[in-house]
Coordinates of N, CA and C in Angstrom, one line a residue:
M1 N 0.9 -1.2 -0.3 CA -0.3 0.1 0.1 C 0.6 1.4 -0.3
A2 N 0.8 2.4 -1.0 CA 1.4 3.2 -1.0 C 0.8 4.0 0.3
Q3 N 1.9 4.9 0.7 CA 2.1 6.1 1.7 C 1.8 7.2 1.2
I4 N 1.2 8.5 1.1 CA 1.4 10.1 0.8 C 2.5 10.8 1.4
E5 N 3.3 11.2 0.8 CA 4.6 11.6 1.7 C 4.3 13.3 0.9
T6 N 5.1 14.1 1.9 CA 5.5 15.6 1.1 C 6.8 15.8 0.9
W7 N 7.1 16.7 0.1 CA 8.3 16.9 -0.5 C 9.0 16.6 0.2
K8 N 10.4 15.9 -0.3 CA 11.8 15.8 0.3 C 12.8 16.6 -1.0
E9 N 13.7 16.4 -0.7 CA 15.0 17.3 -1.7 C 15.0 15.9 -2.8
T10 N 14.9 14.7 -2.4 CA 15.3 13.4 -3.2 C 14.4 13.5 -4.3
Y11 N 13.2 13.7 -3.6 CA 11.9 13.4 -4.7 C 12.0 14.6 -6.0
T12 N 12.8 15.4 -5.7 CA 12.6 16.5 -7.0 C 13.0 15.4 -7.9
V13 N 13.5 14.9 -8.4 CA 14.0 14.2 -9.8 C 12.5 13.2 -9.9
D14 N 12.3 12.8 -9.3 CA 10.6 12.0 -9.3 C 9.5 12.7 -9.9
F15 N 9.7 14.1 -9.4 CA 8.8 15.1 -9.6 C 8.9 15.5 -11.3
E16 N 10.1 15.8 -11.6 CA 10.5 16.2 -12.8 C 9.9 15.0 -13.8
R17 N 10.5 13.5 -13.3 CA 10.2 12.6 -14.0 C 8.7 12.0 -14.4
L18 N 8.1 11.9 -13.1 CA 6.5 11.9 -13.2 C 6.1 12.7 -14.1
S19 N 6.1 13.9 -13.7 CA 5.5 15.3 -14.6 C 5.8 14.8 -15.9
R20 N 6.9 15.1 -16.7 CA 7.5 14.9 -18.1 C 6.7 13.7 -18.7
E21 N 6.5 12.5 -18.0 CA 6.1 11.4 -18.9 C 4.7 11.4 -18.5
W22 N 4.1 12.1 -18.0 CA 2.5 12.3 -18.4 C 2.1 13.2 -19.1
I23 N 3.2 14.0 -19.3 CA 2.7 15.2 -20.2 C 2.8 14.8 -21.6
T24 N 4.1 14.2 -21.6 CA 4.6 13.5 -23.0 C 3.4 12.4 -23.3
R25 N 3.4 11.8 -22.5 CA 2.4 10.7 -22.8 C 1.2 11.0 -23.6
F26 N 0.4 12.4 -23.4 CA -1.0 12.7 -23.6 C -0.3 14.0 -24.7
F27 N 0.4 14.4 -24.7 CA 0.8 15.9 -25.3 C 2.0 15.8 -26.4
G28 N 2.8 14.7 -26.4 CA 4.2 14.9 -27.1 C 5.3 15.3 -26.9
K29 N 6.4 14.5 -27.1 CA 7.6 15.5 -26.3 C 7.9 16.9 -26.6
D30 N 7.4 17.7 -27.2 CA 7.4 19.2 -27.3 C 6.3 19.3 -26.2
A31 N 5.4 19.1 -26.0 CA 4.6 19.8 -24.6 C 4.9 20.5 -23.8
V32 N 6.1 19.9 -23.4 CA 6.8 20.7 -22.2 C 7.4 22.0 -22.1
E33 N 6.6 22.9 -22.0 CA 6.6 24.4 -22.1 C 7.9 25.2 -21.2
P34 N 8.9 26.0 -22.1 CA 10.3 26.3 -21.3 C 10.3 26.7 -20.5
F35 N 9.0 27.6 -19.6 CA 9.0 27.8 -18.3 C 8.9 26.8 -17.5
E36 N 8.2 25.6 -17.8 CA 7.7 25.1 -17.0 C 9.1 24.1 -16.7
V37 N 9.9 23.8 -18.0 CA 10.8 23.1 -17.3 C 11.7 24.0 -16.0
D38 N 11.8 24.6 -16.0 CA 12.2 25.6 -14.7 C 11.5 25.3 -13.4
I39 N 10.4 25.3 -13.4 CA 9.6 24.7 -12.5 C 9.4 23.1 -12.0
L40 N 9.7 22.4 -12.8 CA 9.8 21.2 -12.9 C 11.6 20.5 -12.3
S41 N 12.3 21.1 -12.2 CA 13.8 20.8 -11.8 C 13.7 22.0 -10.6
N42 N 13.2 22.6 -10.0 CA 13.4 23.6 -9.0 C 11.7 23.8 -8.2
P43 N 11.2 22.7 -7.8 CA 10.2 22.5 -7.4 C 10.2 24.0 -6.0
K44 N 11.3 23.5 -5.2 CA 11.9 24.0 -3.8 C 11.2 25.5 -4.4
Q45 N 12.0 25.9 -5.4 CA 12.0 27.4 -5.5 C 10.5 27.9 -5.6
H46 N 10.0 27.2 -7.1 CA 9.1 27.4 -7.2 C 7.5 27.4 -7.0
I47 N 7.8 26.2 -5.6 CA 6.2 26.1 -5.1 C 6.1 25.8 -3.7
I48 N 7.6 25.0 -3.3 CA 7.9 24.6 -1.9 C 7.8 26.4 -0.9
D49 N 8.6 27.0 -1.6 CA 9.2 28.1 -1.0 C 8.3 29.0 -1.2
K50 N 7.3 28.9 -1.8 CA 6.3 29.9 -2.1 C 4.7 30.2 -1.4
G51 N 4.9 29.1 -0.4 CA 3.7 28.6 0.0 C 2.8 27.5 -0.1
G52 N 3.5 26.6 -1.2 CA 3.2 25.2 -1.7 C 3.5 24.2 -1.1
Q53 N 2.8 23.1 -2.1 CA 3.3 21.9 -1.2 C 3.3 21.0 -2.1
L54 N 4.4 19.7 -2.0 CA 4.0 18.6 -3.3 C 3.8 17.6 -2.2
F55 N 3.4 16.5 -3.1 CA 2.5 15.2 -2.0 C 3.1 14.0 -3.3
F56 N 3.7 13.0 -2.7 CA 4.0 12.0 -3.1 C 3.3 10.4 -3.2
A57 N 3.1 10.1 -3.8 CA 2.7 8.4 -3.2 C 3.9 7.6 -3.7
V58 N 4.1 7.2 -2.7 CA 5.5 6.0 -2.2 C 5.4 5.2 -2.0
E59 N 5.8 3.6 -2.4 CA 5.6 2.3 -1.9 C 6.7 1.7 -2.0
G60 N 7.3 1.2 -1.1 CA 8.6 0.3 -1.3 C 9.6 1.0 -1.6
G61 N 9.9 2.4 -1.2 CA 10.5 3.3 -1.4 C 10.8 3.7 -3.1
K62 N 9.7 3.1 -4.1 CA 9.8 4.1 -5.5 C 8.4 5.0 -5.0
V63 N 8.8 6.1 -6.0 CA 7.9 7.0 -6.0 C 6.9 6.7 -7.6
L64 N 5.7 6.7 -6.9 CA 4.5 6.4 -8.2 C 3.7 7.4 -8.6
G65 N 3.4 7.9 -8.0 CA 2.4 9.9 -8.5 C 2.8 11.0 -7.4
C66 N 2.6 11.9 -8.0 CA 2.9 13.2 -7.4 C 1.7 14.0 -8.0
V67 N 1.7 15.2 -6.8 CA 0.6 16.4 -7.6 C 1.1 17.5 -6.9
A68 N 0.7 18.8 -7.0 CA 1.5 19.8 -6.5 C 0.0 20.7 -6.0
V69 N 0.5 21.5 -4.9 CA -0.4 22.5 -4.4 C 0.3 23.8 -4.6
I70 N -0.3 24.7 -5.7 CA 0.5 26.1 -6.2 C 0.0 27.2 -5.6
K71 N 0.6 27.9 -4.3 CA -0.2 29.1 -3.8 C -0.1 30.3 -5.3
H72 N -1.2 31.0 -5.2 CA -1.3 32.0 -6.3 C -1.8 33.6 -5.3
N73 N -2.5 32.8 -4.2 CA -2.4 34.4 -3.1 C -3.0 34.0 -1.9
D74 N -2.9 34.6 -1.0 CA -3.4 34.2 0.2 C -4.8 33.3 0.4
T75 N -5.6 33.3 -0.6 CA -7.1 32.3 -0.6 C -7.0 31.5 -1.7
D76 N -6.2 31.8 -2.9 CA -6.3 30.6 -3.9 C -5.3 29.9 -4.0
Y77 N -5.5 28.6 -4.2 CA -4.4 28.1 -4.7 C -4.7 27.0 -5.6
E78 N -3.9 26.3 -6.7 CA -4.0 25.2 -7.7 C -3.2 24.1 -7.8
L79 N -4.5 23.3 -8.2 CA -3.7 21.6 -7.9 C -3.3 21.7 -9.5
S80 N -2.0 20.8 -8.9 CA -1.2 20.8 -10.8 C -0.4 19.6 -10.4
K81 N 0.0 19.4 -11.9 CA 1.4 18.1 -12.0 C 0.4 17.1 -11.2
L82 N -0.7 16.4 -11.1 CA -0.9 15.4 -11.2 C -0.6 14.2 -11.7
A83 N -0.3 13.3 -11.7 CA 0.4 12.5 -12.4 C 0.8 10.9 -11.6
V84 N 0.4 9.5 -11.8 CA 0.7 8.5 -11.6 C 1.6 7.8 -12.8
S85 N 2.1 6.9 -12.0 CA 3.2 5.8 -13.4 C 2.1 5.2 -13.9
P86 N 2.0 4.6 -15.1 CA 1.1 3.8 -15.7 C 1.1 2.8 -15.3
E87 N 2.1 2.1 -14.5 CA 2.2 0.7 -13.4 C 1.4 0.8 -12.5
A88 N 1.4 1.9 -12.2 CA 0.2 2.3 -10.8 C -1.0 2.4 -11.0
Q89 N -1.5 3.0 -12.3 CA -2.7 3.2 -12.0 C -3.8 2.2 -11.9
G90 N -5.0 2.6 -11.4 CA -5.9 1.8 -10.8 C -5.8 1.2 -9.6
K91 N -4.8 1.7 -9.0 CA -5.0 1.4 -7.6 C -5.6 2.7 -6.4
G92 N -6.0 3.5 -6.9 CA -6.6 4.5 -6.4 C -5.6 5.7 -5.7
L93 N -4.4 5.6 -6.4 CA -3.4 7.0 -5.6 C -3.8 8.4 -6.5
A94 N -4.6 8.6 -7.5 CA -4.6 9.5 -7.5 C -5.8 10.1 -7.0
S95 N -6.5 9.5 -6.6 CA -7.4 9.9 -5.6 C -6.6 10.5 -3.9
A96 N -6.0 9.4 -3.9 CA -5.2 9.7 -2.3 C -4.5 10.7 -2.2
L97 N -3.7 11.0 -3.6 CA -2.9 12.0 -3.8 C -3.7 13.8 -3.6
F98 N -4.9 13.5 -4.6 CA -5.6 14.6 -4.9 C -6.1 15.2 -3.2
E99 N -6.9 13.6 -2.5 CA -7.3 14.3 -1.4 C -6.5 14.8 -0.3
S100 N -5.0 14.8 -0.3 CA -4.3 14.8 0.5 C -4.0 16.4 0.4
A101 N -3.4 17.0 -1.4 CA -3.4 18.0 -2.0 C -4.8 19.2 -1.1
F102 N -5.5 18.6 -1.3 CA -7.4 19.3 -0.8 C -7.3 19.4 0.4
D103 N -6.5 18.6 1.3 CA -6.8 18.9 2.7 C -5.7 19.6 2.9
Y104 N -4.6 20.0 2.7 CA -3.6 20.6 2.4 C -3.9 22.0 2.8
A105 N -4.5 22.2 1.3 CA -5.1 23.6 1.2 C -6.3 24.1 2.0
K106 N -6.8 23.1 2.5 CA -8.2 23.6 3.5 C -7.3 23.9 5.1
S107 N -6.2 23.1 5.3 CA -5.6 23.3 6.2 C -5.3 24.9 6.5
L108 N -5.0 25.2 5.4 CA -4.2 26.9 4.5 C -5.3 28.1 4.9
S109 N -6.3 27.3 5.1 CA -7.5 28.2 4.6 C -8.0 28.8 3.7
A110 N -7.8 27.9 2.5 CA -7.9 28.5 1.1 C -9.3 28.6 1.2
K111 N -9.4 29.4 0.0 CA -10.8 29.5 -0.2 C -11.4 29.4 -1.4
K112 N -10.1 29.4 -2.4 CA -10.5 28.7 -3.8 C -9.5 27.7 -4.3
L113 N -10.0 26.4 -4.8 CA -9.1 25.6 -5.5 C -9.1 25.8 -6.9
I114 N -8.0 25.6 -7.9 CA -8.1 26.0 -9.2 C -7.7 24.8 -9.9
I115 N -8.0 24.5 -11.1 CA -7.4 23.5 -11.8 C -7.6 23.4 -13.0
E116 N -6.6 23.2 -13.9 CA -6.4 23.7 -15.8 C -6.1 22.2 -16.4
S117 N -6.6 22.1 -17.3 CA -6.5 20.4 -17.2 C -7.2 20.3 -19.1
N118 N -7.4 19.4 -20.0 CA -7.8 19.4 -20.8 C -8.6 18.0 -21.0
T119 N -9.5 18.3 -21.8 CA -11.0 17.6 -22.2 C -10.3 16.1 -22.7
I120 N -9.3 16.0 -23.2 CA -8.9 14.6 -23.5 C -8.2 13.6 -22.4
L121 N -8.7 14.2 -21.3 CA -8.2 13.6 -19.7 C -9.4 13.1 -19.4
A122 N -10.4 12.2 -19.6 CA -11.4 12.2 -19.1 C -11.4 11.8 -17.3
P123 N -10.4 10.8 -17.6 CA -10.5 10.3 -15.9 C -10.1 11.2 -14.8
A124 N -9.3 12.0 -15.4 CA -9.1 13.1 -14.4 C -10.5 14.3 -14.2
L125 N -11.2 14.3 -15.5 CA -12.1 15.3 -15.4 C -13.1 14.9 -14.5
G126 N -13.5 13.6 -14.8 CA -14.2 12.7 -13.6 C -14.0 13.1 -12.0
L127 N -12.6 12.9 -11.8 CA -12.3 12.8 -10.6 C -12.5 14.2 -10.0
Y128 N -12.1 15.6 -11.0 CA -12.3 16.5 -10.3 C -14.1 17.2 -10.6
K129 N -14.8 16.6 -10.9 CA -16.2 16.5 -10.6 C -16.8 16.0 -9.6
K130 N -15.9 14.6 -9.4 CA -16.3 14.0 -8.2 C -16.5 14.8 -7.0
Y131 N -15.1 16.1 -6.5 CA -14.9 16.6 -5.9 C -15.6 17.7 -5.7
G132 N -16.6 17.8 -6.7 CA -17.2 19.1 -6.6 C -16.8 20.3 -7.4
F133 N -15.9 20.2 -8.2 CA -15.2 21.2 -8.8 C -16.0 21.3 -10.2
V134 N -16.0 22.7 -10.6 CA -17.2 23.4 -11.7 C -16.3 24.4 -12.6
E135 N -16.8 23.8 -14.1 CA -15.8 24.1 -14.9 C -16.2 25.9 -15.1
V136 N -15.0 26.4 -15.2 CA -15.4 28.1 -15.7 C -15.0 28.4 -16.9
K137 N -15.7 29.2 -17.6 CA -16.2 29.2 -19.1 C -15.5 30.2 -19.5
D138 N -14.9 31.4 -19.2 CA -14.0 32.3 -19.4 C -12.7 32.3 -18.7
F139 N -11.5 32.0 -19.0 CA -10.1 32.1 -18.7 C -9.1 32.1 -19.6
V140 N -7.7 32.7 -19.2 CA -6.6 32.7 -20.0 C -5.7 31.3 -19.4
P141 N -5.7 30.3 -20.4 CA -4.7 29.6 -19.7 C -3.2 29.5 -19.5
H142 N -2.5 28.6 -18.3 CA -1.1 29.2 -18.6 C -0.2 28.2 -19.3
Y143 N -0.9 26.9 -19.9 CA 0.1 26.3 -20.7 C -1.1 26.3 -21.7
K144 N -0.2 26.1 -22.7 CA -0.8 25.9 -24.6 C -1.6 24.6 -24.8
R145 N -1.1 23.6 -23.8 CA -2.6 22.3 -23.6 C -3.3 22.2 -22.9
V146 N -3.9 23.3 -21.9 CA -4.9 23.7 -21.4 C -6.3 23.9 -22.1
N147 N -7.3 23.3 -22.0 CA -8.6 23.4 -22.7 C -9.8 23.6 -21.8
I148 N -9.5 23.2 -20.8 CA -10.6 23.3 -19.7 C -10.3 23.9 -18.2
K149 N -10.6 24.9 -17.3 CA -10.3 25.1 -16.1 C -11.9 25.1 -15.6
F150 N -11.3 24.6 -14.3 CA -11.9 24.5 -12.7 C -11.7 25.0 -11.5
E151 N -13.2 25.5 -11.2 CA -12.5 25.9 -9.7 C -13.4 25.3 -9.0
K152 N -13.0 25.4 -7.5 CA -13.8 24.8 -6.1 C -13.8 25.8 -5.3
E153 N -15.2 26.5 -4.6 CA -14.9 27.4 -3.8 C -14.6 26.6 -2.4
L154 N -13.9 27.2 -1.2 CA -14.2 26.2 -0.1 C -14.6 26.9 1.2
N155 N -15.2 25.9 1.8 CA -15.7 26.4 3.1 C -15.0 25.9 4.1
N156 N -13.9 26.6 4.8 CA -13.3 25.9 5.8 C -14.1 26.0 6.7

């Protein structure tokens, strides 16, 4: 059974590996955007030090999945980079990671959670809807591969 753990320096390589694998599997090898390369290789600087957190599904010392909670401001946080290794899919890891990220944001008294995604990712969209996220119609995406955005208001 995988354990959910928060970021450790040694997990940086896993965060980058899992995120790149996921992006290239669904969107092609050129889909990792230039500004994203620095975020993936320096999550401490871009996520942790700015008030966010990373969560990892770890089993037998192997990192099988990850998700990022990125702070936008004192009340708004983004759930991003949700990825699970193909060999570990179907074991509930995405839900466990998602719940850990969700609980973390609530513990910070977040008022709103944001998710940017793509409509080809049907299982992910189902997960977001299961947790009460609603689609935002007008928005400017942060990534070229994004074509749908969700938000959820939190009542702490």
